XYZ file of C-alpha atoms in Angstrom:
486
model
C -0.092 -0.185 0.171
C 2.815 2.281 1.172
C 4.452 1.766 -2.516
C 1.026 2.812 -4.423
C 0.613 5.622 -2.255
C 4.568 7.143 -2.814
C 3.998 6.064 -6.636
C 0.564 8.042 -6.794
C 2.453 10.696 -5.100
C 5.375 10.765 -7.552
C 3.289 10.854 -10.578
C 0.914 13.910 -9.441
C 4.387 15.476 -8.506
C 5.616 14.844 -11.801
C 2.535 15.756 -13.251
C 2.899 19.467 -11.438
C 6.560 19.572 -13.221
C 5.280 19.366 -16.337
C 2.333 21.590 -16.287
C 5.021 24.186 -14.746
C 6.986 23.894 -17.574
C 4.121 24.030 -20.058
C 2.536 27.131 -17.773
C 5.944 29.066 -18.750
C 5.834 28.641 -22.131
C 2.085 29.452 -22.555
C 2.287 32.456 -20.446
C 5.649 33.856 -22.777
C 3.525 33.177 -25.583
C 0.421 35.963 -24.496
C 2.058 38.012 -22.368
C 4.482 39.689 -25.352
C 1.009 40.601 -26.700
C -0.424 43.311 -24.394
C 3.158 44.638 -24.195
C 3.834 45.388 -27.847
C 3.040 48.766 -27.985
C 5.743 49.743 -25.124
C 8.109 47.635 -26.618
C 7.794 49.176 -30.208
C 7.686 52.706 -28.258
C 10.995 52.118 -26.093
C 13.246 50.140 -28.748
C 11.986 52.329 -31.879
C 10.689 49.264 -33.693
C 8.468 49.719 -37.064
C 4.880 47.769 -37.547
C 6.369 45.490 -39.679
C 9.655 45.253 -37.803
C 7.458 44.602 -34.292
C 5.779 41.566 -35.685
C 9.113 40.043 -35.565
C 9.041 39.991 -31.683
C 6.112 37.418 -32.076
C 7.274 35.883 -35.513
C 10.919 34.916 -34.347
C 9.348 32.660 -31.517
C 6.885 31.108 -33.595
C 8.774 30.170 -36.456
C 11.539 28.149 -34.303
C 8.892 26.909 -32.102
C 6.750 25.518 -34.833
C 9.482 24.071 -36.769
C 11.284 22.434 -33.899
C 8.254 20.524 -32.371
C 8.504 17.189 -34.402
C 12.250 17.113 -34.224
C 12.313 17.782 -30.438
C 9.481 15.273 -29.909
C 11.561 12.454 -32.015
C 14.614 13.488 -30.477
C 13.014 12.865 -27.495
C 12.193 9.536 -27.786
C 15.708 8.599 -28.886
C 17.729 10.571 -26.192
C 15.256 10.270 -23.250
C 12.460 12.696 -22.797
C 13.423 13.952 -19.133
C 16.786 15.267 -20.871
C 14.746 16.750 -23.497
C 12.554 18.654 -21.224
C 15.286 19.934 -18.659
C 17.431 21.212 -21.558
C 14.362 22.841 -23.123
C 13.925 24.545 -19.826
C 17.513 25.689 -19.169
C 17.632 27.085 -22.873
C 13.916 28.712 -22.132
C 15.214 30.225 -19.099
C 18.352 31.845 -20.393
C 16.784 32.897 -23.649
C 14.113 34.824 -21.487
C 16.631 36.800 -19.432
C 18.145 37.718 -22.678
C 15.002 38.976 -23.573
C 14.463 40.794 -20.394
C 17.837 42.854 -20.837
C 17.528 43.771 -24.223
C 18.432 47.222 -25.489
C 18.543 46.852 -28.969
C 16.080 45.390 -31.854
C 18.266 42.518 -32.832
C 18.937 41.327 -29.657
C 15.495 40.820 -28.530
C 14.402 38.961 -31.812
C 17.026 36.422 -31.578
C 16.653 35.913 -28.120
C 13.156 35.394 -28.801
C 13.946 32.968 -31.388
C 16.079 30.815 -28.938
C 13.386 31.099 -26.438
C 11.034 29.384 -29.247
C 14.002 26.816 -29.533
C 13.486 26.407 -25.503
C 10.003 25.876 -25.710
C 9.657 23.667 -28.601
C 12.069 21.661 -26.392
C 9.974 21.667 -23.819
C 7.138 21.174 -24.938
C 7.469 18.445 -27.592
C 7.558 15.736 -24.865
C 5.130 16.618 -22.216
C 2.133 14.889 -23.305
C 4.698 11.628 -24.089
C 5.784 11.854 -20.733
C 1.976 12.300 -19.126
C 1.050 9.243 -21.265
C 3.800 6.939 -19.947
C 2.651 8.199 -16.328
C -0.962 7.459 -16.405
C -1.632 4.273 -18.313
C -4.729 3.573 -16.838
C -7.632 5.404 -18.983
C -9.295 6.724 -16.043
C -6.497 8.028 -14.415
C -4.901 9.422 -17.925
C -7.721 11.481 -18.789
C -7.763 12.957 -15.075
C -4.142 14.338 -16.013
C -4.926 15.367 -19.527
C -7.901 17.762 -17.897
C -5.659 19.132 -15.220
C -2.400 19.861 -17.834
C -5.110 20.888 -20.572
C -6.624 23.587 -17.731
C -3.341 24.763 -17.026
C -2.286 25.276 -20.624
C -5.876 27.573 -20.744
C -5.254 29.701 -17.396
C -1.832 30.133 -18.968
C -3.130 32.019 -21.821
C -5.313 34.483 -19.889
C -2.763 34.667 -16.964
C -0.215 35.775 -19.648
C -2.659 38.792 -21.092
C -3.256 39.683 -17.394
C 0.530 39.622 -16.315
C 1.311 41.727 -19.680
C -0.578 44.228 -18.844
C 0.067 44.338 -15.028
C 3.871 44.170 -15.356
C 3.996 46.545 -17.957
C 1.699 49.392 -16.842
C 3.133 48.840 -13.204
C 7.051 48.336 -13.946
C 8.083 47.997 -17.439
C 7.854 45.732 -19.900
C 11.304 43.991 -19.477
C 9.766 42.368 -16.347
C 7.386 40.101 -18.743
C 10.597 38.033 -19.684
C 12.188 38.354 -16.493
C 9.649 37.223 -14.511
C 10.396 33.465 -15.859
C 13.825 33.667 -14.357
C 12.758 32.255 -10.886
C 9.576 29.925 -12.381
C 12.264 28.288 -14.565
C 14.720 28.372 -12.399
C 12.207 26.530 -9.477
C 11.019 24.323 -12.418
C 14.484 23.081 -13.464
C 15.524 22.412 -10.112
C 12.236 20.223 -9.577
C 12.321 18.488 -12.813
C 15.869 17.139 -12.336
C 15.159 16.292 -8.662
C 11.004 14.571 -9.218
C 10.554 12.960 -12.885
C 11.923 9.613 -13.331
C 14.875 9.211 -15.787
C 14.320 7.091 -19.068
C 17.039 6.313 -21.472
C 15.601 6.887 -25.142
C 16.008 4.114 -27.707
C 19.776 5.693 -28.601
C 20.175 8.106 -31.270
C 21.221 5.230 -33.439
C 17.278 3.628 -33.370
C 16.335 6.549 -35.446
C 18.363 9.588 -36.397
C 17.774 10.576 -39.834
C 19.383 13.908 -39.800
C 19.299 14.879 -43.817
C 15.056 14.595 -42.628
C 15.571 16.228 -39.997
C 16.593 19.178 -42.034
C 13.585 18.868 -44.684
C 10.800 18.584 -42.083
C 12.238 21.458 -39.792
C 12.706 23.223 -43.038
C 9.172 22.778 -44.042
C 7.649 23.614 -40.683
C 9.604 26.779 -40.117
C 8.896 27.818 -43.637
C 5.524 26.995 -43.652
C 4.603 29.145 -39.980
C 7.070 31.958 -41.750
C 4.757 31.821 -44.688
C 1.753 31.675 -42.963
C 2.421 34.748 -40.086
C 3.792 36.762 -43.218
C 1.200 36.246 -45.357
C -0.091 39.980 -45.091
C 3.011 41.374 -45.846
C 4.267 39.132 -48.532
C 1.535 39.531 -51.135
C -0.314 36.552 -52.588
C 2.651 35.656 -55.636
C 5.006 35.410 -52.971
C 3.045 33.989 -50.211
C 1.939 30.865 -53.104
C 5.542 30.882 -53.995
C 6.500 30.027 -50.336
C 3.295 27.683 -50.299
C 4.732 26.000 -53.192
C 8.480 25.652 -51.392
C 6.782 24.446 -48.433
C 4.861 21.826 -50.230
C 8.110 20.963 -51.952
C 10.062 20.185 -48.853
C 7.667 18.379 -47.287
C 7.219 15.849 -50.158
C 10.509 15.181 -50.472
C 10.677 14.196 -46.527
C 7.730 11.928 -46.977
C 9.759 10.211 -49.880
C 12.853 9.834 -47.520
C 11.045 8.554 -44.929
C 9.035 6.106 -47.057
C 12.619 4.792 -48.116
C 15.055 5.218 -45.321
C 15.845 2.736 -42.812
C 15.760 4.544 -40.000
C 13.346 7.462 -40.373
C 12.404 10.597 -38.342
C 9.116 10.353 -38.472
C 7.395 6.429 -38.929
C 4.557 7.534 -41.407
C 2.558 4.676 -40.153
C 1.301 6.626 -37.431
C -1.073 8.354 -40.459
C -2.315 5.121 -40.851
C -4.177 5.528 -37.253
C -7.315 7.323 -38.635
C -7.691 8.727 -34.834
C -4.366 10.019 -34.391
C -4.677 11.893 -37.788
C -8.325 12.935 -37.598
C -7.691 14.496 -33.890
C -4.603 16.343 -35.281
C -7.005 17.745 -37.948
C -9.683 18.945 -36.164
C -7.492 20.464 -33.590
C -6.057 22.797 -36.655
C -9.607 24.126 -36.808
C -10.228 24.533 -33.447
C -7.650 26.342 -32.547
C -7.547 28.261 -35.503
C -11.128 29.624 -33.957
C -10.196 30.259 -30.545
C -7.002 31.794 -31.461
C -8.858 34.247 -33.203
C -11.379 34.830 -30.313
C -8.193 35.885 -27.989
C -6.528 37.770 -30.453
C -9.344 39.883 -31.899
C -11.248 39.491 -28.762
C -8.455 41.799 -27.392
C -8.194 44.111 -30.172
C -12.189 44.620 -29.702
C -11.225 45.403 -25.814
C -9.044 48.149 -26.768
C -9.496 49.886 -30.012
C -13.597 49.364 -29.800
C -14.242 49.646 -25.994
C -11.515 51.627 -25.389
C -10.055 48.989 -22.044
C -6.467 49.479 -21.410
C -3.966 46.746 -21.046
C -4.787 45.633 -17.280
C -8.837 46.022 -18.016
C -8.400 43.818 -21.183
C -7.023 41.462 -18.869
C -9.133 41.051 -16.631
C -11.936 41.195 -19.432
C -10.675 37.346 -20.659
C -10.260 36.242 -16.698
C -13.947 34.558 -17.153
C -13.092 32.074 -19.951
C -9.926 30.520 -18.335
C -11.669 30.554 -15.000
C -14.472 28.620 -16.219
C -11.963 26.272 -18.185
C -10.149 25.742 -15.157
C -13.281 24.714 -13.240
C -14.407 22.640 -15.838
C -11.556 20.748 -16.608
C -10.780 19.835 -13.123
C -14.487 18.471 -12.018
C -15.973 17.407 -15.007
C -14.146 16.997 -18.089
C -12.656 13.473 -17.315
C -16.036 12.179 -15.911
C -17.554 13.449 -18.992
C -15.168 11.704 -21.333
C -15.254 8.578 -19.066
C -19.279 8.367 -18.893
C -19.706 9.514 -22.396
C -16.228 8.866 -24.339
C -13.995 11.273 -25.958
C -15.503 11.529 -29.375
C -19.442 12.449 -27.944
C -17.430 14.991 -25.380
C -15.457 16.671 -28.451
C -18.412 17.193 -30.778
C -20.412 18.641 -27.710
C -17.463 21.062 -26.827
C -17.200 21.897 -30.676
C -20.939 22.794 -31.108
C -20.404 25.018 -27.637
C -17.137 26.713 -29.345
C -19.094 27.417 -32.637
C -21.978 29.136 -30.683
C -19.856 31.280 -28.704
C -18.349 32.552 -31.642
C -21.268 32.863 -33.461
C -22.437 35.407 -30.856
C -19.189 37.225 -31.281
C -20.671 37.910 -34.647
C -22.961 40.170 -33.751
C -20.472 42.518 -31.782
C -21.803 46.080 -31.778
C -19.918 49.245 -31.918
C -21.210 50.043 -28.701
C -21.193 47.228 -27.082
C -21.887 46.381 -23.451
C -19.564 43.471 -21.813
C -21.858 41.827 -19.399
C -24.568 41.878 -22.375
C -22.681 41.267 -25.312
C -19.094 39.825 -24.571
C -19.637 37.454 -21.508
C -22.121 35.189 -22.284
C -19.941 34.012 -25.823
C -16.876 33.987 -23.155
C -18.736 31.089 -21.120
C -20.009 29.265 -23.974
C -16.006 29.408 -25.315
C -14.741 28.469 -22.132
C -17.380 25.337 -21.210
C -16.607 24.519 -25.237
C -12.674 24.197 -24.909
C -13.135 22.574 -21.531
C -14.845 19.568 -22.828
C -12.968 19.279 -26.487
C -9.555 19.978 -25.488
C -9.009 17.123 -23.233
C -10.813 15.069 -25.294
C -9.059 15.611 -28.790
C -5.638 15.491 -26.991
C -6.803 11.785 -25.611
C -7.843 10.950 -28.672
C -4.828 12.020 -30.812
C -2.342 10.446 -28.300
C -4.266 7.355 -27.832
C -3.252 6.661 -31.658
C 0.438 6.492 -30.977
C 2.675 3.353 -30.178
C 4.478 3.555 -26.582
C 7.796 4.257 -28.654
C 6.173 7.123 -31.074
C 4.644 8.816 -27.784
C 7.351 11.626 -27.614
C 6.796 11.903 -31.782
C 3.145 11.772 -31.392
C 3.193 14.802 -28.738
C 5.355 17.024 -31.233
C 2.915 16.446 -33.845
C 0.327 17.319 -31.383
C 2.070 20.593 -30.431
C 2.404 21.228 -34.272
C -1.033 21.305 -35.445
C -1.677 23.357 -32.349
C 1.032 26.283 -33.671
C -0.108 25.849 -37.251
C -3.834 26.402 -36.182
C -3.093 29.315 -34.051
C -1.014 30.855 -37.004
C -3.520 29.942 -39.377
C -6.442 31.200 -37.453
C -4.422 34.458 -36.684
C -3.270 35.460 -40.373
C -6.290 34.485 -41.746
C -9.272 36.353 -39.352
C -6.953 39.759 -38.901
C -6.557 39.817 -42.676
C -9.981 39.914 -43.327
C -10.573 42.193 -40.548
C -8.220 44.917 -41.693
C -9.622 44.390 -45.490
C -13.344 44.931 -43.785
C -12.425 47.676 -41.909
C -10.350 49.834 -44.413
C -13.033 49.199 -47.235
C -15.416 50.755 -44.814
C -13.208 54.070 -43.528
C -12.246 54.426 -47.830
C -16.615 54.570 -48.086
C -16.441 57.081 -44.943
C -17.722 55.389 -42.244
C -16.572 56.257 -38.590
C -13.299 54.505 -37.393
C -15.118 52.309 -34.563
C -17.847 51.371 -36.356
C -15.363 50.184 -39.228
C -13.251 48.396 -36.479
C -16.180 46.675 -35.056
C -17.354 45.213 -38.328
C -14.275 43.922 -39.526
C -13.907 42.097 -35.957
C -17.680 40.916 -36.402
C -16.637 39.127 -39.993
C -13.567 38.171 -38.479
C -15.487 35.970 -35.830
C -18.206 34.994 -38.530
C -15.225 33.281 -40.521
C -14.471 32.042 -37.441
C -17.741 30.350 -36.750
C -17.413 28.697 -39.608
C -14.256 27.371 -39.041
C -15.295 25.932 -35.914
C -18.004 24.447 -37.425
C -16.164 22.725 -40.092
C -14.264 21.187 -37.301
C -17.569 19.519 -36.306
C -18.053 17.970 -39.391
C -14.537 16.903 -39.770
C -14.561 15.235 -36.423
C -17.675 13.272 -37.457
C -16.362 11.770 -40.641
C -12.949 11.016 -39.016
C -13.407 10.298 -35.394
C -16.997 8.535 -34.795
C -16.373 5.001 -33.482
C -17.118 1.723 -35.037
C -20.465 0.747 -34.076
C -19.365 -2.743 -32.415
C -16.389 -1.569 -30.362
C -18.370 1.743 -28.951
C -20.619 -0.548 -27.728
C -17.817 -2.792 -26.311
C -16.533 0.219 -24.905
C -19.780 1.488 -23.483
C -20.327 -1.073 -20.097
C -16.327 -1.059 -19.495
C -16.691 3.071 -19.325
C -19.544 2.554 -16.860
C -17.728 -0.693 -14.669
C -14.723 1.713 -14.467
C -16.757 4.981 -13.543
C -20.285 4.867 -12.428
C -22.567 7.800 -12.678
C -22.266 10.165 -9.552
C -25.302 9.725 -7.488
C -28.060 12.655 -7.626
């Protein structure tokens, strides 16, 4: 009994360490957004140059996730996680002390490298720590709740630190967090030697896929500034790199990415659905912040407070209900229900007026989105990881995080471009600035609604369990976790 208790405590401690690593990277991904005007003013960035404070991180992060996940399988996931924490923390200090544009952008790229190393292996480590389905669902719910909380906490901290201290502290705050997480990771996480570099280090393949992913993210996040011909040319080059990578993986003896993982309809479908879901949700976060500031006239700190209901709802529902709902009804039904709520919340945002009220016009949508994300995210995570073999868990984790970055980048590029184009068109016709801006955001939210609805259709087409398997699994789920007493 005591061994079981110690084992359970050890696993909970490991979950806390892994979640803290995720929290730091998620906070950093969002904390910069609110501080961008202050950074621009202090370092003299032009508008196109300022975008690289975000893009440098996204390109390195998104481009290296798949490679980092595979290397974690080979050299050990703990080693990759700890190394990533060290790189990320050191780069955060460089960002915090940066006094010129070049150093800040370079340090942000190094942050992206550390973030990829840390994030790529986390889900694989969680699956290994919690192999029992019910416990795994609970762990994924906790992990997802931490990620959601980090998104809102980043927005809030960005406003608070920038207003009270300076933008430098949005990065320097990572030093104590990273140091504590690093020490805890070394002491708490179990050692895993990995399969060895000789078991699958395809370096030419790594160069091809890393280049393809970086170019994809660069093409998406910079599409508004490239122009259509350049964007199409970059997209064609990305496709050529993916094709060359796939051809190499099909014939090399030690592939970086075993193409057999895509034979799993569950893994492939869950990643495809996640792209659409994250595209819609990321659009809500970014466009919503712009609506608060440019239409309702909120400041940075008030904007951070305005976002708090969504992560609170996500955290409460994920920690209290998500695992039970998934255990009772299965991840497929939980995912569909969550996607329906997300679609409904985005549709409500499509009617935001220029003179909107937060309580009447925004809060109901925010609560719907929070509830939907709380149901959908743990479900789609569990589905994606369930389709991978143990030896490919790090790779599957890296792939899942990669599709998150692609979905967020795609949603950001498409929705902001549409909103800006609509606003410029209305301004040219003589509309007032606030009214034209609000109309552009409404268009973006309607497009996000369509993206989320496409996610529902894709989930129904690819992730519906076979009838026989569903009927066989239902009694097992009821036996494992009976319905709560009423």
